[in-house]
Amino acid sequence: MKIKKWMGWLAIWLGVGSATGCAPVLFPAAVGDRPPGPQELTVWIGDDPGALDPALADRRWTADLLNSLGEGLMRLDSRLIPQPALAERVEVSDDRKEYVFRLRDVRWSDGRPLTADDFRFAWLRVLRPETRSASAPLFFGIRGAEEFHAGRAGPEAVGIEVPDPKSLKVILKSPAPDFPSLTCLPPFFPLPRALAESSSPAPGSGTGGFPSVGPFRLAAWERGRKIVAEKNERYWDANRVHLRKVTFRIVRDPQERLSLYESGELDQTGVEEVATTRLDLVRSPEAAVFFLVFDGEAYPPFRNKKIRQAFAYALDRKAYVKAIWEEGAEPAYGFVPPGIPGLLRTFREENGDLFGDGSPDPARRLLQEGMAELGLASLPPPVFAAGGGPAKKSAEILRDQWKDLLGVDVRVETVPEEALRSGRRPAGAALWLAGWGADSPDAAGFLRLWVSRDSNPSGYSSDLLSGLLESAQGQTDAAARIQILRRAERALAEDMPAAPLFFRRKTWLQKPYVRGIVYLPAGPDWDLKEAYLYGR
């Protein structure tokens, strides 16, 4: 099941993406009570979301808006654990290949009842080639979905069935423990057939008439200025929705959005650079890892594991992060980022650091052993491909560390940003920085990247890693699965096809009276369902 996004230098240096986990600070009241004062929140988004169409929700702001207007069978809680949402309960077969979602008695904001066919129609629409949905691969774990998308089978072959109007049956090709998390994402949201068939060019592309089944409903849309949502009184969990109105201000300029926040016109905003001592600062990691690619095809010495390890161990990640990111990132000593659930704590906490930082003696020893194995007296200078500006400065810091700690010369060459954003191999480059982000918060999504030489920029593959991930995929016991994934990450770090460098944190400013926003590491940026204002 493909759940990936490439992240290059342009994405790193521009904008604010998703962040994870601020647990709500609740006012002392029972569910259904209302916090005092007007419950009207104004937040920032960076652009118009295009069409509010679950099939086309690969654009960032589309996912953010849909997560407020819509909902899936499940919804992530503040611990990133999927909880029943539009599905009241879920029945899972012993082999974990069949799911039956029993829907709540829910109505759309226009009064129409929600049915299982709203899900089946929406999911098949994502898979239809003519829809051109970038989210189609998310569904490929469903039996027959990939074949239908490729035109090799009809819709009847897809394992999405409607036994009755309130039941959705999903049949997977193989056990996929992250499937419930996927159903939290906007591409898995329902869509009424009548809306899709009557709209042009896509559902929700106009200024109104978009039915909601989530916490809020669309009230107004002034393109380029703002989108206004109001509480959806028909929402099944309306007692937990405290905000009466949410205004999404569309502000493209970073300085303008900061000024609007300081003047009180925004209650919350993403920012790029701000004093770390501010009390209204919220920093959270995102579900992404950034790593240095070792290209053994362009630079044969990187085919040797010890040389790759030497380059990885020699880096002083703490010094690098402080120089480039300050508090905006943290050093990476593994391939799975913080915030991804493990068994009892996060996966990163449970598996710990997989290698040391700035270790010159082991790195020099490994370098000499690797060169001896290859019969090399010295290393030819590898080429480090980097974009301009801050990206080039970043590469130069790493170049200097390798020179100081290993005595190795690395040549930094500037290449177009687009070449790095795409995840393609820059011609002739031995090293470059790439990133990987997952749509669902599951550790396996960060490890599957390295199974096939066609799926990762290093051209790496491993029978051991493949076997471990295949074993984890078939596990029905959560504890056993996490143990296997820990072994898989340790095996990957031993081979070191790429050197994890940093995990990025996202930065938000949030007024002290704003409570209960949950920042998510993957998919939408945040969840406003239980947000409220208190003490304004």
Coordinates of C-alpha atoms in Angstrom, one line a residue, residues 149-491:
H149 CA -7.4 1.6 -11.4
A150 CA -5.2 0.2 -14.2
G151 CA -8.2 -0.8 -16.3
R152 CA -7.6 -4.5 -16.0
A153 CA -10.8 -5.2 -14.0
G154 CA -14.3 -3.7 -13.4
P155 CA -15.7 -2.1 -10.2
E156 CA -17.3 -5.4 -9.3
A157 CA -13.8 -6.9 -8.7
V158 CA -12.9 -4.3 -6.0
G159 CA -13.3 -5.6 -2.4
I160 CA -15.7 -2.8 -1.4
E161 CA -19.2 -4.2 -0.7
V162 CA -22.5 -2.9 0.7
P163 CA -24.3 -5.7 2.5
D164 CA -27.0 -3.2 3.6
P165 CA -27.3 0.6 3.7
K166 CA -25.6 0.9 7.0
S167 CA -22.7 -1.6 6.5
L168 CA -19.6 -1.3 4.4
K169 CA -17.5 -4.4 3.9
V170 CA -13.8 -4.0 2.8
I171 CA -11.7 -7.0 1.7
L172 CA -8.0 -6.5 1.7
K173 CA -5.4 -8.3 -0.4
S174 CA -3.4 -9.1 2.8
P175 CA -3.5 -7.9 6.4
A176 CA -2.8 -4.1 6.6
P177 CA -2.6 -3.0 10.2
D178 CA -2.5 0.7 9.2
F179 CA -5.8 0.4 7.2
P180 CA -8.0 1.9 10.0
S181 CA -5.6 4.9 10.1
L182 CA -6.0 5.4 6.4
T183 CA -9.8 5.6 6.7
C184 CA -9.3 8.8 8.8
L185 CA -7.8 10.6 5.7
P186 CA -9.9 12.9 3.5
P187 CA -9.6 10.7 0.3
F188 CA -11.6 8.0 2.3
F189 CA -14.4 10.4 3.2
P190 CA -17.9 9.7 1.8
L191 CA -19.4 11.6 -1.1
P192 CA -23.1 11.6 -2.3
R193 CA -23.4 10.2 -5.8
A194 CA -25.9 13.0 -6.7
L195 CA -23.5 15.7 -5.8
A196 CA -20.6 14.3 -7.8
E197 CA -22.7 13.6 -10.9
S198 CA -24.3 17.1 -10.9
S199 CA -21.2 19.2 -10.2
S200 CA -18.7 20.6 -12.7
P201 CA -15.8 20.4 -12.7
A202 CA -15.7 18.8 -9.2
P203 CA -17.7 18.7 -6.0
G204 CA -17.3 21.8 -3.8
S205 CA -15.8 24.0 -6.5
G206 CA -18.5 26.6 -6.1
T207 CA -19.2 28.9 -3.2
G208 CA -22.0 26.9 -1.5
G209 CA -24.2 23.9 -1.7
F210 CA -21.6 21.5 -0.3
P211 CA -23.2 19.1 2.1
S212 CA -21.1 18.3 5.2
V213 CA -21.1 15.2 7.4
G214 CA -18.3 16.5 9.7
P215 CA -18.2 18.9 12.7
F216 CA -18.7 22.0 10.5
R217 CA -20.5 23.0 7.3
L218 CA -19.5 25.4 4.6
A219 CA -21.2 28.8 5.0
A220 CA -19.3 31.1 2.6
W221 CA -16.2 31.2 0.3
E222 CA -14.6 34.3 -0.9
R223 CA -11.8 33.1 -3.2
G224 CA -8.5 34.5 -2.3
R225 CA -9.8 36.0 1.0
K226 CA -11.5 33.6 3.3
I227 CA -13.7 30.6 3.8
V228 CA -16.3 30.5 6.6
A229 CA -17.5 27.4 8.3
E230 CA -20.3 27.1 10.9
K231 CA -21.1 24.3 13.3
N232 CA -22.9 21.4 11.7
E233 CA -25.9 20.9 14.0
R234 CA -26.6 17.5 12.3
Y235 CA -23.1 16.2 13.2
W236 CA -23.4 13.0 15.2
D237 CA -21.0 14.2 17.9
A238 CA -22.2 17.8 18.0
N239 CA -22.1 17.9 21.8
R240 CA -18.3 17.9 21.6
V241 CA -18.1 20.7 19.0
H242 CA -17.9 24.0 20.8
L243 CA -17.0 26.5 18.0
R244 CA -19.9 28.1 16.4
K245 CA -17.9 29.6 13.6
V246 CA -14.5 29.1 12.0
T247 CA -13.0 31.6 9.6
F248 CA -10.1 30.4 7.5
R249 CA -8.3 33.6 6.4
I250 CA -6.3 33.1 3.1
V251 CA -3.0 34.8 3.6
R252 CA -0.1 34.0 1.2
D253 CA 2.6 36.3 2.6
P254 CA 4.4 35.2 5.7
Q255 CA 4.9 38.7 7.1
E256 CA 1.3 39.6 6.5
R257 CA 0.0 36.6 8.4
L258 CA 2.3 37.4 11.3
S259 CA 1.1 41.0 11.4
L260 CA -2.5 39.8 11.3
Y261 CA -1.8 37.5 14.3
E262 CA -0.1 40.3 16.3
S263 CA -3.0 42.6 15.6
G264 CA -5.5 40.1 16.8
E265 CA -7.1 39.4 13.4
L266 CA -5.8 35.8 13.5
D267 CA -6.1 33.6 16.6
Q268 CA -3.7 31.0 15.2
T269 CA -1.2 30.9 12.4
G270 CA 1.8 28.9 11.1
V271 CA 5.1 30.8 11.1
E272 CA 8.6 30.1 9.8
E273 CA 10.9 32.1 12.0
V274 CA 10.0 33.6 15.4
A275 CA 11.6 34.0 18.8
T276 CA 11.7 30.7 20.6
T277 CA 11.0 32.3 24.0
R278 CA 7.4 33.2 23.1
L279 CA 4.8 31.8 25.4
D280 CA 2.3 31.4 22.5
L281 CA 4.7 29.2 20.4
V282 CA 3.6 25.7 19.6
R283 CA 6.3 23.4 18.1
S284 CA 5.4 19.9 17.0
P285 CA 7.2 17.2 14.9
E286 CA 5.8 16.2 11.6
A287 CA 5.6 12.7 10.2
A288 CA 8.7 13.0 8.0
V289 CA 12.3 12.1 8.0
F290 CA 15.0 13.9 6.0
F291 CA 18.1 11.9 5.0
L292 CA 21.2 12.0 3.0
V293 CA 21.0 9.7 -0.1
F294 CA 24.1 7.5 -0.8
D295 CA 24.0 6.8 -4.6
G296 CA 26.2 3.8 -5.3
E297 CA 25.4 3.9 -9.0
A298 CA 26.9 7.3 -9.5
Y299 CA 29.6 6.8 -6.9
P300 CA 30.8 3.1 -6.6
P301 CA 32.5 3.5 -3.1
F302 CA 29.0 4.0 -1.6
R303 CA 28.2 0.4 -2.6
N304 CA 30.4 -0.5 0.4
K305 CA 28.4 -0.6 3.7
K306 CA 31.3 0.5 5.9
I307 CA 31.9 3.6 3.8
R308 CA 28.3 4.5 4.0
Q309 CA 28.4 4.0 7.8
A310 CA 31.5 6.1 8.1
F311 CA 29.9 9.0 6.3
A312 CA 26.8 8.6 8.5
Y313 CA 28.6 8.3 11.9
A314 CA 31.0 11.1 11.3
L315 CA 28.2 13.7 11.1
D316 CA 27.6 16.0 14.1
R317 CA 23.8 16.3 13.7
K318 CA 23.3 18.4 16.8
A319 CA 25.7 21.1 15.5
Y320 CA 24.2 20.9 12.0
V321 CA 20.6 21.3 13.3
K322 CA 21.6 24.2 15.6
A323 CA 23.3 26.0 12.7
I324 CA 20.5 25.5 10.2
W325 CA 17.3 24.9 12.0
E326 CA 17.8 26.1 15.6
E327 CA 14.6 24.8 17.3
G328 CA 12.8 24.0 14.0
A329 CA 14.2 20.5 13.8
E330 CA 15.9 17.8 15.9
P331 CA 18.7 15.3 15.0
A332 CA 17.6 12.0 13.5
Y333 CA 19.1 8.8 14.8
G334 CA 16.6 6.5 13.1
F335 CA 14.3 6.3 10.1
V336 CA 10.9 6.6 11.9
P337 CA 10.2 10.1 13.1
P338 CA 8.8 11.1 16.6
G339 CA 5.1 11.1 17.1
I340 CA 4.5 7.8 15.3
P341 CA 2.7 5.4 17.8
G342 CA 4.5 2.4 19.1
L343 CA 3.1 -0.1 21.5
L344 CA 2.9 1.9 24.8
R345 CA 4.9 5.0 23.8
T346 CA 6.0 6.4 20.5
F347 CA 7.9 4.1 18.1
R348 CA 11.0 6.4 18.3
E349 CA 11.1 6.3 22.1
E350 CA 10.7 2.6 22.1
N351 CA 13.4 1.8 19.6
G352 CA 15.8 4.5 20.8
D353 CA 18.8 6.0 18.9
L354 CA 20.2 3.5 16.4
F355 CA 23.6 5.0 16.0
G356 CA 25.8 7.7 17.6
D357 CA 26.4 11.3 16.6
G358 CA 29.7 12.9 15.6
S359 CA 31.7 9.7 16.2
P360 CA 35.1 10.3 14.5
D361 CA 37.1 7.3 15.7
P362 CA 34.6 4.6 14.7
A363 CA 33.9 6.5 11.5
R364 CA 37.6 6.7 10.5
R365 CA 38.1 3.0 11.3
L366 CA 35.1 2.0 9.2
L367 CA 36.3 4.3 6.3
Q368 CA 39.7 2.7 6.3
E369 CA 38.2 -0.8 6.5
G370 CA 35.8 -0.1 3.6
M371 CA 38.6 1.4 1.4
A372 CA 40.8 -1.6 2.1
E373 CA 38.0 -3.9 1.0
L374 CA 37.7 -1.9 -2.2
G375 CA 41.4 -1.7 -2.7
L376 CA 41.4 2.1 -2.6
A377 CA 44.2 4.2 -1.2
S378 CA 42.1 7.3 -1.2
L379 CA 38.5 8.3 -2.0
P380 CA 37.7 10.4 -5.1
P381 CA 35.7 13.5 -4.1
P382 CA 32.0 12.6 -4.2
V383 CA 29.6 15.3 -5.6
F384 CA 26.9 16.7 -3.2
A385 CA 24.0 18.1 -5.2
A386 CA 22.2 20.9 -3.4
G387 CA 19.9 23.8 -4.2
G388 CA 20.8 27.4 -3.8
G389 CA 20.6 29.6 -0.8
P390 CA 20.1 27.9 2.5
A391 CA 20.3 24.5 0.9
K392 CA 23.8 25.2 -0.3
K393 CA 24.8 26.5 3.1
S394 CA 23.5 23.3 4.6
A395 CA 25.5 21.1 2.2
E396 CA 28.6 23.1 2.9
I397 CA 28.3 22.5 6.7
L398 CA 28.1 18.8 6.1
R399 CA 31.0 19.0 3.6
D400 CA 33.1 20.7 6.3
Q401 CA 32.2 18.1 8.9
W402 CA 33.3 15.2 6.6
K403 CA 36.6 17.1 5.9
D404 CA 37.3 17.7 9.6
L405 CA 36.3 14.3 10.9
L406 CA 37.2 11.9 8.1
G407 CA 39.7 13.9 6.0
V408 CA 37.5 13.4 3.0
D409 CA 36.9 16.0 0.3
V410 CA 33.3 16.5 -0.9
R411 CA 32.5 18.8 -3.8
V412 CA 29.2 20.8 -3.4
E413 CA 27.5 21.5 -6.7
T414 CA 24.3 23.6 -7.1
V415 CA 21.4 22.1 -9.1
P416 CA 17.9 23.3 -9.8
E417 CA 15.5 23.0 -6.9
E418 CA 13.0 21.0 -9.1
A419 CA 15.5 18.2 -9.5
L420 CA 15.6 17.7 -5.8
R421 CA 11.8 18.2 -5.2
S422 CA 11.0 15.4 -7.5
G423 CA 13.0 12.7 -5.7
R424 CA 14.8 11.9 -8.9
R425 CA 18.6 11.3 -8.9
P426 CA 20.5 14.5 -9.9
A427 CA 22.8 13.5 -12.7
G428 CA 26.3 12.6 -11.5
A429 CA 25.5 13.3 -7.8
A430 CA 26.7 10.9 -5.1
L431 CA 25.0 12.7 -2.3
W432 CA 21.9 14.8 -1.9
L433 CA 19.2 15.4 0.7
A434 CA 15.7 13.9 0.3
G435 CA 12.7 13.6 2.6
W436 CA 9.9 11.0 3.1
G437 CA 6.5 11.7 4.7
A438 CA 3.7 9.3 5.4
D439 CA -0.1 9.9 5.1
S440 CA -0.9 7.7 8.0
P441 CA 0.9 7.5 11.4
D442 CA 2.4 4.0 11.1
A443 CA 6.0 3.0 11.4
A444 CA 5.8 0.5 8.5
G445 CA 5.2 3.4 6.1
F446 CA 8.7 4.7 6.7
L447 CA 10.3 1.3 6.4
R448 CA 8.5 0.1 3.2
L449 CA 10.3 2.8 1.2
W450 CA 13.5 0.8 1.4
V451 CA 12.1 -2.6 0.3
S452 CA 12.4 -2.2 -3.4
R453 CA 15.3 -0.6 -5.3
D454 CA 12.6 1.1 -7.6
S455 CA 10.9 2.8 -4.6
N456 CA 13.8 4.7 -3.0
P457 CA 16.4 7.1 -4.3
S458 CA 19.4 5.0 -3.2
G459 CA 18.3 2.1 -5.4
Y460 CA 18.5 -0.1 -2.2
S461 CA 16.8 -3.4 -1.5
S462 CA 17.2 -6.0 1.2
D463 CA 15.8 -9.6 1.5
L464 CA 16.1 -9.3 5.3
L465 CA 14.1 -6.1 5.4
S466 CA 11.5 -7.4 2.9
G467 CA 11.1 -10.6 5.0
L468 CA 10.7 -8.7 8.2
L469 CA 8.1 -6.3 6.8
E470 CA 6.2 -9.2 5.2
S471 CA 6.1 -10.9 8.5
A472 CA 4.9 -7.7 10.2
Q473 CA 2.2 -7.3 7.6
G474 CA 0.8 -10.7 8.4
Q475 CA 0.8 -10.2 12.2
T476 CA -2.5 -10.0 14.0
D477 CA -0.8 -9.4 17.4
A478 CA 0.0 -5.7 17.9
A479 CA 2.9 -6.3 20.3
A480 CA 4.5 -8.9 18.0
R481 CA 4.1 -6.6 15.0
I482 CA 5.9 -3.7 16.7
Q483 CA 8.7 -5.9 17.8
I484 CA 9.3 -7.0 14.2
L485 CA 9.2 -3.4 13.0
R486 CA 11.8 -2.5 15.5
R487 CA 14.0 -5.2 14.2
A488 CA 13.4 -4.0 10.7
E489 CA 14.5 -0.5 11.5
R490 CA 17.6 -1.7 13.3
A491 CA 18.5 -3.8 10.2

